Coordinates of C-alpha atoms in Angstrom, one line a residue:
M636 CA 51.2 -50.3 64.9
K637 CA 47.5 -50.3 66.3
V638 CA 47.3 -46.5 65.8
V639 CA 48.5 -46.7 62.4
K640 CA 46.1 -49.7 61.7
S641 CA 43.1 -47.8 63.3
L642 CA 44.0 -44.6 61.1
L643 CA 44.0 -46.6 57.9
L644 CA 40.8 -48.3 58.7
G645 CA 39.0 -44.7 59.5
T646 CA 40.3 -43.2 56.3
T647 CA 39.1 -46.0 54.2
A648 CA 35.6 -46.1 55.8
G649 CA 35.6 -42.3 55.3
L650 CA 36.4 -42.5 51.7
I651 CA 34.1 -45.2 51.2
A652 CA 31.3 -43.2 52.8
V653 CA 32.1 -40.2 50.6
G654 CA 32.1 -42.1 47.5
G655 CA 28.4 -43.5 48.4
A656 CA 27.5 -40.0 49.0
Q657 CA 28.5 -39.0 45.7
A658 CA 27.2 -41.9 44.1
A659 CA 23.8 -41.3 45.3
D660 CA 24.0 -37.6 44.1
L661 CA 24.8 -38.5 40.5
P662 CA 22.2 -37.1 38.1
V663 CA 19.6 -39.2 36.5
K664 CA 20.7 -39.9 32.8
A665 CA 19.7 -36.6 30.7
K666 CA 16.9 -37.0 28.2
A667 CA 18.2 -36.7 24.6
V668 CA 18.3 -33.1 23.3
E669 CA 15.2 -32.2 21.3
Y670 CA 16.7 -30.8 18.0
V671 CA 14.9 -28.5 15.6
K672 CA 13.6 -30.6 12.9
I673 CA 13.1 -29.5 9.4
C674 CA 9.2 -29.5 8.2
T675 CA 9.0 -30.3 4.5
L676 CA 5.2 -30.4 4.5
Y677 CA 4.8 -26.6 3.3
G678 CA 7.9 -25.9 1.1
A679 CA 11.6 -24.5 2.1
G680 CA 12.4 -22.8 5.4
F681 CA 9.8 -24.5 7.8
Y682 CA 10.7 -26.0 11.0
Y683 CA 8.6 -27.7 13.6
I684 CA 8.4 -25.6 16.7
P685 CA 10.4 -28.1 19.3
G686 CA 7.6 -30.1 21.4
S687 CA 4.8 -29.4 18.9
D688 CA 3.2 -30.7 15.5
T689 CA 3.5 -26.9 14.2
C690 CA 5.5 -25.9 11.6
I691 CA 7.1 -22.1 11.6
K692 CA 8.9 -20.1 9.0
L693 CA 10.5 -16.7 9.6
G694 CA 11.1 -14.3 6.8
G695 CA 11.2 -10.8 5.7
Y696 CA 13.6 -8.2 4.1
L697 CA 15.7 -5.1 4.9
R698 CA 15.6 -2.3 2.3
A699 CA 17.5 0.9 1.8
E700 CA 16.7 3.4 -0.9
V701 CA 16.7 7.1 -2.1
A702 CA 13.9 8.5 -4.3
L703 CA 15.1 11.5 -6.4
N704 CA 12.5 14.2 -7.4
A705 CA 9.7 12.2 -5.7
G706 CA 7.0 13.0 -3.4
G707 CA 8.4 10.6 -0.3
N708 CA 9.0 7.2 -0.6
Y709 CA 7.9 5.9 -3.2
S710 CA 5.6 8.2 -4.7
A711 CA 5.3 11.1 -7.5
Q712 CA 5.3 14.9 -7.1
Y713 CA 1.3 15.3 -7.0
N714 CA 0.7 17.6 -4.2
G715 CA 2.0 19.4 -1.1
V716 CA 5.0 20.9 -0.9
F717 CA 6.6 18.0 -3.2
A718 CA 4.5 19.6 -6.3
A719 CA 5.3 23.2 -5.2
N720 CA 8.2 23.5 -7.4
N721 CA 10.0 26.1 -5.2
R722 CA 12.6 26.0 -2.5
L723 CA 10.3 23.8 -0.2
T724 CA 10.3 21.1 -2.6
N725 CA 12.6 18.1 -1.9
Y726 CA 15.0 17.1 -4.7
Y727 CA 15.5 13.7 -2.5
S728 CA 14.1 11.4 0.1
M729 CA 15.6 8.2 1.9
R730 CA 14.2 5.7 3.6
A731 CA 15.6 2.3 5.3
R732 CA 12.9 -0.3 6.4
E733 CA 13.0 -3.8 8.0
D734 CA 10.1 -6.4 7.3
L735 CA 9.6 -9.4 9.5
N736 CA 6.9 -12.1 9.0
I737 CA 6.2 -15.1 10.7
D738 CA 4.1 -17.9 9.3
T739 CA 3.0 -21.1 11.5
R740 CA 0.8 -24.2 9.9
T741 CA -0.6 -27.0 11.7
A742 CA -2.1 -30.1 10.1
T743 CA -5.7 -31.1 11.4
E744 CA -8.5 -33.3 10.5
Y745 CA -10.2 -30.1 8.8
G746 CA -7.4 -29.1 6.9
V747 CA -4.1 -26.9 7.7
V748 CA -4.4 -24.0 10.4
R749 CA -2.5 -21.1 9.3
T750 CA -1.4 -17.8 11.1
Y751 CA 0.6 -15.1 9.4
F752 CA 1.7 -12.0 10.7
D753 CA 4.0 -9.4 8.8
A754 CA 5.3 -5.9 10.5
V755 CA 7.6 -3.2 9.2
F756 CA 10.0 -0.7 11.1
T757 CA 10.6 2.3 8.6
W758 CA 12.6 5.4 9.0
T759 CA 11.9 7.8 6.1
T760 CA 13.0 11.5 5.8
G761 CA 10.3 14.2 6.0
S762 CA 9.8 17.8 4.4
Y763 CA 9.4 21.2 5.5
V764 CA 6.2 22.9 5.1
G765 CA 4.9 26.3 5.9
T766 CA 3.4 27.1 9.1
G767 CA 1.0 29.7 8.0
S768 CA 2.3 32.5 10.5
G769 CA 2.9 34.9 7.7
T770 CA 6.8 35.0 8.6
G771 CA 8.0 32.4 6.2
A772 CA 8.4 29.8 9.0
T773 CA 8.4 26.1 8.2
T774 CA 7.9 23.0 10.3
Y775 CA 9.4 19.7 9.6
S776 CA 6.9 17.1 8.9
G777 CA 9.4 13.7 9.2
A778 CA 9.9 11.2 11.8
A779 CA 9.1 12.7 15.4
P780 CA 12.0 12.1 18.0
V781 CA 11.6 9.6 20.7
A782 CA 10.2 10.5 24.2
N783 CA 12.7 12.6 26.2
A784 CA 15.3 12.6 23.6
S785 CA 17.5 15.6 22.0
D786 CA 18.2 13.7 18.9
G787 CA 15.9 15.6 16.6
G788 CA 14.1 12.6 15.2
I789 CA 17.2 10.5 14.4
S790 CA 15.9 7.4 16.7
G791 CA 12.4 8.0 15.3
G792 CA 10.5 6.1 12.8
S793 CA 7.3 4.1 12.6
L794 CA 6.2 0.4 13.2
G795 CA 3.4 -0.6 10.9
V796 CA 1.4 -4.2 10.8
Y797 CA 0.8 -5.1 7.4
Y798 CA -0.9 -8.4 7.9
A799 CA -2.2 -10.5 10.8
F800 CA -4.5 -13.4 10.0
I801 CA -5.7 -17.0 10.5
Q802 CA -6.7 -19.1 7.8
F803 CA -8.8 -22.3 8.7
A804 CA -11.2 -24.3 6.6
G805 CA -11.3 -22.0 3.7
F806 CA -11.8 -18.9 5.9
T807 CA -9.4 -16.0 6.4
L808 CA -10.0 -13.9 9.6
G809 CA -8.1 -10.9 10.2
K810 CA -5.7 -8.4 8.0
S811 CA -4.9 -9.4 4.9
V812 CA -4.7 -8.7 1.3
S813 CA -8.3 -7.5 -0.3
Q814 CA -9.9 -10.5 -2.1
F815 CA -10.8 -8.0 -4.7
D816 CA -7.2 -7.4 -5.5
A817 CA -5.1 -9.0 -8.7
P818 CA -2.6 -11.1 -7.2
W819 CA 0.4 -8.6 -7.9
I820 CA -1.7 -6.1 -5.9
N821 CA -0.2 -2.7 -6.9
Y822 CA 3.0 -4.0 -8.5
P823 CA 2.4 -5.7 -11.8
G824 CA 6.1 -5.1 -12.4
N825 CA 7.1 -1.9 -10.8
N826 CA 8.4 -0.5 -7.3
F827 CA 6.5 2.7 -7.9
D828 CA 3.8 3.0 -5.1
Q829 CA 1.3 5.4 -6.9
L830 CA 0.3 3.2 -9.9
V831 CA -3.6 3.9 -10.4
G832 CA -5.8 1.8 -12.6
G833 CA -7.0 -0.9 -9.8
S834 CA -7.4 -1.9 -6.3
G835 CA -4.4 -2.7 -4.2
T836 CA -3.9 -3.3 -0.6
T837 CA -0.3 -3.5 0.3
N838 CA -1.1 -2.7 3.8
G839 CA -3.8 -5.2 4.4
V840 CA -7.4 -4.7 5.2
P841 CA -9.3 -6.4 8.1
Q842 CA -11.9 -8.9 6.6
I843 CA -13.8 -12.0 7.1
S844 CA -13.6 -14.2 3.7
Y845 CA -14.3 -17.7 2.6
T846 CA -12.7 -19.2 -0.5
A847 CA -14.4 -22.3 -2.1
D848 CA -11.7 -24.5 -4.0
F849 CA -13.3 -26.3 -6.9
G850 CA -10.2 -28.0 -8.1
Q851 CA -8.2 -27.8 -11.4
G852 CA -7.0 -24.2 -10.5
V853 CA -10.5 -22.8 -9.9
T854 CA -11.5 -21.0 -6.7
A855 CA -14.2 -18.7 -5.6
T856 CA -14.1 -16.2 -2.8
I857 CA -16.8 -14.0 -0.9
S858 CA -15.3 -11.6 1.6
A859 CA -16.8 -8.9 4.0
Q860 CA -14.3 -6.3 4.5
D861 CA -13.7 -3.2 6.5
Q862 CA -13.8 -0.1 4.1
T863 CA -13.0 3.0 6.5
Q864 CA -9.3 3.1 6.4
I865 CA -8.4 1.7 2.9
F866 CA -11.6 2.1 0.6
Q867 CA -12.8 5.4 1.1
T868 CA -11.6 8.4 -0.8
N869 CA -13.6 11.6 -0.2
L870 CA -17.4 12.3 0.3
W871 CA -17.3 16.2 -0.4
N872 CA -19.8 18.2 1.1
T873 CA -19.3 21.3 -1.2
A874 CA -20.7 23.9 1.4
G875 CA -17.2 23.5 2.7
M876 CA -15.4 24.6 -0.6
T877 CA -12.7 27.3 -0.4
T878 CA -10.6 28.7 -3.4
S879 CA -7.6 27.4 -1.5
G880 CA -9.1 24.2 -1.0
V881 CA -9.8 23.8 -4.7
L882 CA -6.4 24.4 -5.7
G883 CA -5.4 21.8 -3.2
G884 CA -7.5 19.2 -4.9
A885 CA -10.5 19.2 -2.4
Y886 CA -13.9 20.2 -3.3
G887 CA -15.4 21.0 0.0
S888 CA -15.2 19.3 3.4
S889 CA -15.1 15.4 3.4
N890 CA -18.1 14.4 5.2
F891 CA -17.8 10.7 6.3
G892 CA -20.4 9.3 8.9
G893 CA -19.5 6.4 11.1
T894 CA -19.5 2.7 10.1
R895 CA -22.8 1.1 8.9
A896 CA -21.8 -1.8 6.4
P897 CA -18.5 -3.4 5.4
D898 CA -17.9 -3.6 1.9
I899 CA -18.9 -7.0 0.1
V900 CA -16.5 -8.5 -2.3
G901 CA -16.6 -11.7 -4.6
A902 CA -13.8 -13.0 -6.7
V903 CA -13.3 -15.9 -9.2
R904 CA -9.9 -17.1 -10.1
V905 CA -8.4 -19.6 -12.4
D906 CA -4.9 -20.6 -12.1
Q907 CA -3.3 -22.8 -14.8
A908 CA 0.1 -23.4 -16.4
W909 CA -0.2 -20.5 -18.8
G910 CA -1.0 -17.9 -16.1
L911 CA -4.1 -16.8 -14.4
F912 CA -7.6 -14.9 -14.7
Q913 CA -9.5 -13.2 -12.1
A914 CA -12.7 -11.3 -12.2
S915 CA -13.7 -9.3 -8.9
V916 CA -16.8 -7.4 -8.0
A917 CA -17.4 -5.0 -4.9
A918 CA -20.2 -3.4 -3.1
H919 CA -19.3 -0.2 -1.3
D920 CA -21.8 1.8 1.0
N921 CA -21.5 5.5 1.1
H922 CA -22.5 7.0 4.5
A923 CA -22.2 10.5 4.9
G924 CA -22.4 12.7 8.0
Y925 CA -24.7 16.0 8.3
Y926 CA -25.2 18.9 6.1
G927 CA -24.2 21.3 8.9
A928 CA -22.4 21.3 12.0
T929 CA -25.1 19.3 13.7
E930 CA -27.6 16.6 13.6
V931 CA -30.6 19.0 13.2
T932 CA -29.3 20.1 9.6
G933 CA -30.0 16.8 8.4
H934 CA -28.2 14.3 6.3
P935 CA -28.3 12.7 2.5
E936 CA -29.4 9.1 2.4
D937 CA -26.9 6.4 1.8
K938 CA -25.9 5.1 -1.9
W939 CA -24.3 2.1 -2.5
G940 CA -21.4 2.4 -5.0
W941 CA -19.9 -0.9 -6.9
A942 CA -16.6 -1.8 -8.9
V943 CA -15.7 -4.3 -11.0
Q944 CA -12.0 -5.6 -12.0
L945 CA -10.6 -8.1 -14.5
A946 CA -7.1 -9.1 -14.1
L947 CA -5.0 -11.4 -16.5
S948 CA -1.3 -12.8 -16.0
I949 CA 0.2 -14.6 -19.2
K950 CA 3.3 -16.8 -18.4
N951 CA 5.8 -18.7 -20.6
I952 CA 5.6 -16.4 -23.4
P953 CA 8.3 -17.0 -26.1
T954 CA 10.4 -14.1 -25.6
G955 CA 12.2 -15.7 -22.8
A956 CA 12.2 -17.9 -19.6
G957 CA 10.4 -16.5 -16.7
D958 CA 8.9 -13.6 -18.9
V959 CA 5.4 -12.5 -18.0
I960 CA 2.7 -10.0 -18.8
N961 CA 0.1 -8.7 -16.0
V962 CA -2.7 -6.6 -16.8
S963 CA -5.9 -5.5 -15.2
G964 CA -8.7 -3.2 -15.8
V965 CA -11.2 -1.6 -13.4
Y966 CA -14.8 0.3 -13.7
T967 CA -16.0 1.9 -10.5
E968 CA -19.3 4.0 -9.6
G969 CA -19.2 5.5 -6.0
A970 CA -16.2 3.4 -5.1
S971 CA -13.3 5.3 -6.5
R972 CA -10.5 3.2 -4.1
Y973 CA -11.1 0.4 -6.0
N974 CA -9.4 2.3 -9.1
F975 CA -7.3 4.6 -7.0
Q976 CA -5.6 2.1 -4.8
E977 CA -4.8 2.9 -1.0
L978 CA -1.4 4.5 -1.6
A979 CA -2.5 6.3 -4.8
A980 CA -3.0 10.1 -4.4
T981 CA -6.9 11.5 -4.3
S982 CA -5.8 15.0 -4.6
Y983 CA -3.5 16.7 -7.1
S984 CA -2.1 20.3 -6.9
M985 CA 1.0 20.6 -9.2
F986 CA 2.8 23.9 -10.0
G987 CA 4.7 24.6 -13.2
S988 CA 5.7 27.5 -15.5
S989 CA 3.3 29.9 -17.0
N990 CA 3.7 32.8 -20.1
A991 CA 0.2 34.1 -19.0
A992 CA 0.1 34.4 -15.4
Y993 CA 2.4 34.1 -12.1
Q994 CA 2.4 30.1 -12.7
S995 CA 0.5 27.7 -13.8
I996 CA -1.2 25.0 -11.7
G997 CA -3.0 21.8 -12.2
F998 CA -5.3 20.6 -9.8
A999 CA -8.0 17.7 -9.3
G1000 CA -9.6 15.6 -6.8
V1001 CA -11.1 12.2 -6.3
S1002 CA -14.2 11.3 -4.6
D1003 CA -16.7 8.4 -3.8
A1004 CA -19.3 11.0 -4.1
V1005 CA -20.4 14.8 -3.7
F1006 CA -23.0 16.5 -2.0
G1007 CA -24.6 19.9 -1.3
P1008 CA -27.0 21.1 1.7
G1009 CA -30.3 19.6 1.3
G1010 CA -29.1 17.4 -1.7
Q1011 CA -28.4 13.7 -2.4
L1012 CA -25.1 11.8 -3.0
E1013 CA -24.0 12.3 -6.5
L1014 CA -21.7 9.1 -7.3
T1015 CA -18.5 9.5 -8.9
K1016 CA -17.6 7.3 -12.0
T1017 CA -14.0 6.2 -12.6
Y1018 CA -12.4 3.6 -15.1
G1019 CA -8.7 2.7 -15.7
F1020 CA -6.2 0.0 -16.3
R1021 CA -2.6 -0.8 -15.8
G1022 CA 0.1 -3.4 -16.7
A1023 CA 3.8 -4.4 -17.2
Y1024 CA 6.0 -6.6 -19.2
T1025 CA 8.6 -8.3 -17.4
H1026 CA 11.6 -9.7 -19.5
N1027 CA 14.5 -11.6 -18.0
W1028 CA 18.0 -11.0 -19.7
S1029 CA 19.6 -13.5 -17.9
P1030 CA 19.4 -15.3 -14.3
Y1031 CA 20.8 -12.1 -12.8
W1032 CA 19.1 -9.1 -14.9
N1033 CA 15.5 -8.4 -15.7
T1034 CA 13.7 -5.3 -17.1
A1035 CA 10.0 -4.3 -16.9
L1036 CA 8.0 -1.8 -18.9
Y1037 CA 4.7 -0.8 -17.3
G1038 CA 2.1 2.0 -17.2
A1039 CA -1.5 2.8 -16.0
W1040 CA -4.2 5.4 -16.9
A1041 CA -7.2 6.4 -14.9
A1042 CA -10.2 8.8 -15.6
V1043 CA -12.4 10.5 -13.3
N1044 CA -16.1 11.6 -14.2
Y1045 CA -18.6 13.7 -12.1
N1046 CA -21.9 14.0 -13.3
S1047 CA -23.9 17.2 -14.3
A1048 CA -25.4 17.6 -10.9
A1049 CA -22.1 17.0 -9.0
K1050 CA -20.3 19.7 -11.6
G1051 CA -23.1 22.0 -10.8
L1052 CA -22.3 22.0 -7.2
I1053 CA -18.5 22.3 -7.8
C1054 CA -18.7 24.8 -10.3
G1055 CA -21.4 26.7 -9.0
S1056 CA -19.5 27.4 -5.8
A1057 CA -18.0 30.9 -4.7
A1058 CA -14.6 29.1 -4.7
F1059 CA -14.5 29.4 -8.6
A1060 CA -15.8 33.2 -8.3
T1061 CA -12.4 34.3 -9.5
L1062 CA -11.9 31.9 -12.4
T1063 CA -12.0 33.4 -15.9
G1064 CA -12.3 30.2 -18.3
T1065 CA -13.6 26.5 -18.1
C1066 CA -14.7 24.7 -14.9
N1067 CA -14.8 21.1 -15.3
P1068 CA -13.4 18.7 -12.4
D1069 CA -13.1 15.6 -14.7
F1070 CA -9.5 14.4 -15.2
N1071 CA -7.3 11.9 -16.4
I1072 CA -3.8 10.7 -15.1
G1073 CA -1.5 8.5 -17.0
Q1074 CA 1.8 7.0 -15.9
V1075 CA 4.6 5.1 -17.5
G1076 CA 7.8 3.5 -16.3
V1077 CA 10.8 1.4 -16.6
I1078 CA 12.5 -0.7 -13.9
T1079 CA 15.8 -2.9 -14.0
R1080 CA 17.0 -5.0 -11.4
W1081 CA 20.3 -6.6 -10.6
T1082 CA 20.5 -9.8 -8.6
P1083 CA 24.2 -10.4 -8.0
V1084 CA 23.8 -13.3 -5.5
K1085 CA 20.4 -15.1 -4.4
N1086 CA 18.0 -12.8 -2.4
L1087 CA 20.1 -9.5 -3.0
T1088 CA 18.6 -7.2 -5.7
F1089 CA 19.6 -3.5 -6.8
S1090 CA 17.0 -1.9 -8.7
A1091 CA 16.4 1.5 -10.6
D1092 CA 12.9 2.5 -11.2
F1093 CA 12.1 5.7 -13.4
T1094 CA 8.4 6.8 -13.5
Y1095 CA 6.8 9.8 -15.8
S1096 CA 3.2 10.8 -15.2
H1097 CA 1.0 13.3 -16.6
L1098 CA -2.2 14.9 -15.2
D1099 CA -4.7 15.8 -18.0
Q1100 CA -7.2 18.3 -16.0
K1101 CA -10.1 19.6 -17.9
Y1102 CA -10.0 23.4 -16.3
S1103 CA -8.9 26.1 -18.8
G1104 CA -8.0 29.8 -18.2
V1105 CA -6.8 31.6 -14.9
I1106 CA -7.6 31.6 -11.4
T1107 CA -6.8 34.4 -8.6
T1108 CA -6.4 33.3 -5.2
G1109 CA -5.1 34.1 -1.9
A1110 CA -1.7 33.2 -0.4
L1111 CA -1.2 29.4 0.0
T1112 CA 1.1 29.6 3.0
N1113 CA 1.6 25.8 3.4
V1114 CA 3.4 25.5 0.1
A1115 CA 4.8 29.1 0.1
K1116 CA 2.8 30.4 -3.1
P1117 CA 1.6 34.1 -2.9
A1118 CA -1.7 35.6 -3.6
A1119 CA -1.8 35.7 -7.6
T1120 CA -3.3 34.8 -10.5
Y1121 CA -2.5 31.3 -11.9
E1122 CA -2.9 29.8 -15.3
L1123 CA -4.7 26.3 -15.4
K1124 CA -3.0 23.7 -17.1
D1125 CA -1.7 20.2 -17.6
Q1126 CA 1.2 19.1 -15.4
D1127 CA 4.1 16.5 -15.9
T1128 CA 6.4 15.0 -13.3
Y1129 CA 8.8 12.2 -13.2
S1130 CA 10.9 10.5 -10.3
L1131 CA 13.6 8.0 -10.1
L1132 CA 13.9 5.2 -7.2
L1133 CA 17.2 3.7 -6.5
R1134 CA 16.8 0.5 -4.0
A1135 CA 18.7 -2.1 -2.5
Q1136 CA 16.9 -4.9 -1.0
R1137 CA 18.0 -8.2 0.9
N1138 CA 15.5 -11.0 1.3
W1139 CA 15.8 -13.6 3.9

């Protein structure tokens, strides 16, 4: 009996000891989970970053498209094999793209501090161009394959950064839309990428800008922006002219020097219930390299060019709810990118049929300035306009009619340098590098559910070049054109873009 009693007491003591140990090991009461909280300060889609007073919004889109009879996605058949009108010309081109943007905002005693980042991942089909080997061999110019892969470029593609900037106390620092641009950038109503008639930095431009808000929808901005990647066309040294280069739309060797001054931009904008009005001006330094191969050959002195643009948007027009008219006009001298925006072509070389020669060709080129050995920079003048009218048939359907036109004029000295070159020795007819380019289009969009849109965009372009007669050239091997005589003639082209896009 004593043995049983001892066992029971020992077991009870052991259980008490174990229970005490478990009680001591129990965790302290967990802190409440900090759930993501909606931020209502800056509109829909913002959330507080847990543990901070910063709001964040993620956005973007996924796009799939096919361009028919186009020069890639999404441009026209203005040059290269796209405009060769032969077996190297693509009948279609396809693209898939994912866009990701990150928007953060924090309220401070100096106002809102904002950061914005927008990147794109893109895969686009390429084209085949001649290698110049004389055997008819071609090479593919599309997406390169990833390293050590044997997929022929299937996993290739590209990564791009559209925007990456900070905004604080009226300042914008980093890569953003140019302050010169109209609010719709290149797209008053279109998807077509190469609309002329104004500035447009879809891919952003590095800048330091300050915007003053005067209230009542009136703002003014001053900006210093990088010119090298976006806002230069060509500084042609006519000593480098060749007949084949001329027929490709290049009047010599493009001869830029290093950076000296950013572009200086100013803009005034008025936003009202009826729409908006914006006036923009820009100053652009043209800084060339040397007349020859080395610095001892000398160089032309810098010349500043300039541009001015007016933009107008009219809303609440009587044709329907949400209908809008967007128009802009621009004039440039020595600053042609403010008319032929960054995605627009600056060289034209379009082939067609002829009854007077082997084929016809329309060629033209855009420059900021032209110079010859020992001479000064001759600034190029351009002017143009673009616009669109968008009508909403219903909450699900809308259509836009759009158009653009731009003219390029070379002064008499520049024309003398170009037309006096040996590159035109085989020309029988009129030499005049001036030209106009006109574009008209129509786009219809269907949005069956929120943030999913299907669109069809048709664009027609006409190149009005001022040359006449015929010219004889050697073989143009990169576009598979033979040595022959070609008639100089205006050219036309058209393209169609079919796109599906899901925004999120």
